[in-house]
Amino acid sequence: MGMFNQVMVPEPIHCPRCRKDRRGWFVQIYYGDLILCDYQVGQDLVWENRWEWTGNPGIPGVWAQGVLTGCPVCGFRFRDPHEEFYIVEIRRNRIVGVIKDDSGYRWWAQDWVAIPDR
């Protein structure tokens, strides 16, 4: 995947190893200025280094598929596609949500897709 950004999941996720609901999990995405930014829902994407980004800052809506990082306490990583894949919704370059990718398809053909404006 190379360089990426990551977005914090706003809700706690249950860690099977710690056996506790933990906050601080991130989803790694390949969209925007790929400079290892840590984002939260509500933040705008950075588009400064034009030679190191993927996507298009002019697209009104995007879903970026990503992979859940390890537990912030113990490092446990999910390997089940129903648990490890997430979708980050971006509207007008602002991160508006993070949801679990329940499709079960594993990796998409592309790392992101344009979605209709609402």
PDB file of C-alpha atoms in Angstrom, residues 8-15 20-25 68 72 78 86 100:
ATOM      1  CA  MET A   8      -9.713   7.277  14.111  1.00  0.00           C
ATOM      2  CA  VAL A   9     -12.837   5.170  14.541  1.00  0.00           C
ATOM      3  CA  PRO A  10     -15.161   7.302  16.713  1.00  0.00           C
ATOM      4  CA  GLU A  11     -16.807   4.379  18.541  1.00  0.00           C
ATOM      5  CA  PRO A  12     -15.035   1.898  20.805  1.00  0.00           C
ATOM      6  CA  ILE A  13     -14.213  -1.505  19.304  1.00  0.00           C
ATOM      7  CA  HIS A  14     -14.166  -4.702  21.344  1.00  0.00           C
ATOM      8  CA  CYS A  15     -10.687  -6.254  21.481  1.00  0.00           C
ATOM      9  CA  LYS A  20     -12.534  -4.757  26.627  1.00  0.00           C
ATOM     10  CA  ASP A  21     -14.117  -2.102  24.456  1.00  0.00           C
ATOM     11  CA  ARG A  22     -11.297   0.207  23.419  1.00  0.00           C
ATOM     12  CA  ARG A  23     -11.154   3.652  21.846  1.00  0.00           C
ATOM     13  CA  GLY A  24      -8.234   4.749  19.680  1.00  0.00           C
ATOM     14  CA  TRP A  25      -8.436   2.260  16.801  1.00  0.00           C
ATOM     15  CA  LEU A  68      -8.367  -1.477  10.811  1.00  0.00           C
ATOM     16  CA  PRO A  72      -4.196   0.664  20.728  1.00  0.00           C
ATOM     17  CA  PHE A  78      -8.351  -8.708  13.120  1.00  0.00           C
ATOM     18  CA  TYR A  86     -13.946  -0.242   7.094  1.00  0.00           C
ATOM     19  CA  LYS A 100     -17.593  -1.194   9.085  1.00  0.00           C
TER      20      LYS A 100
END
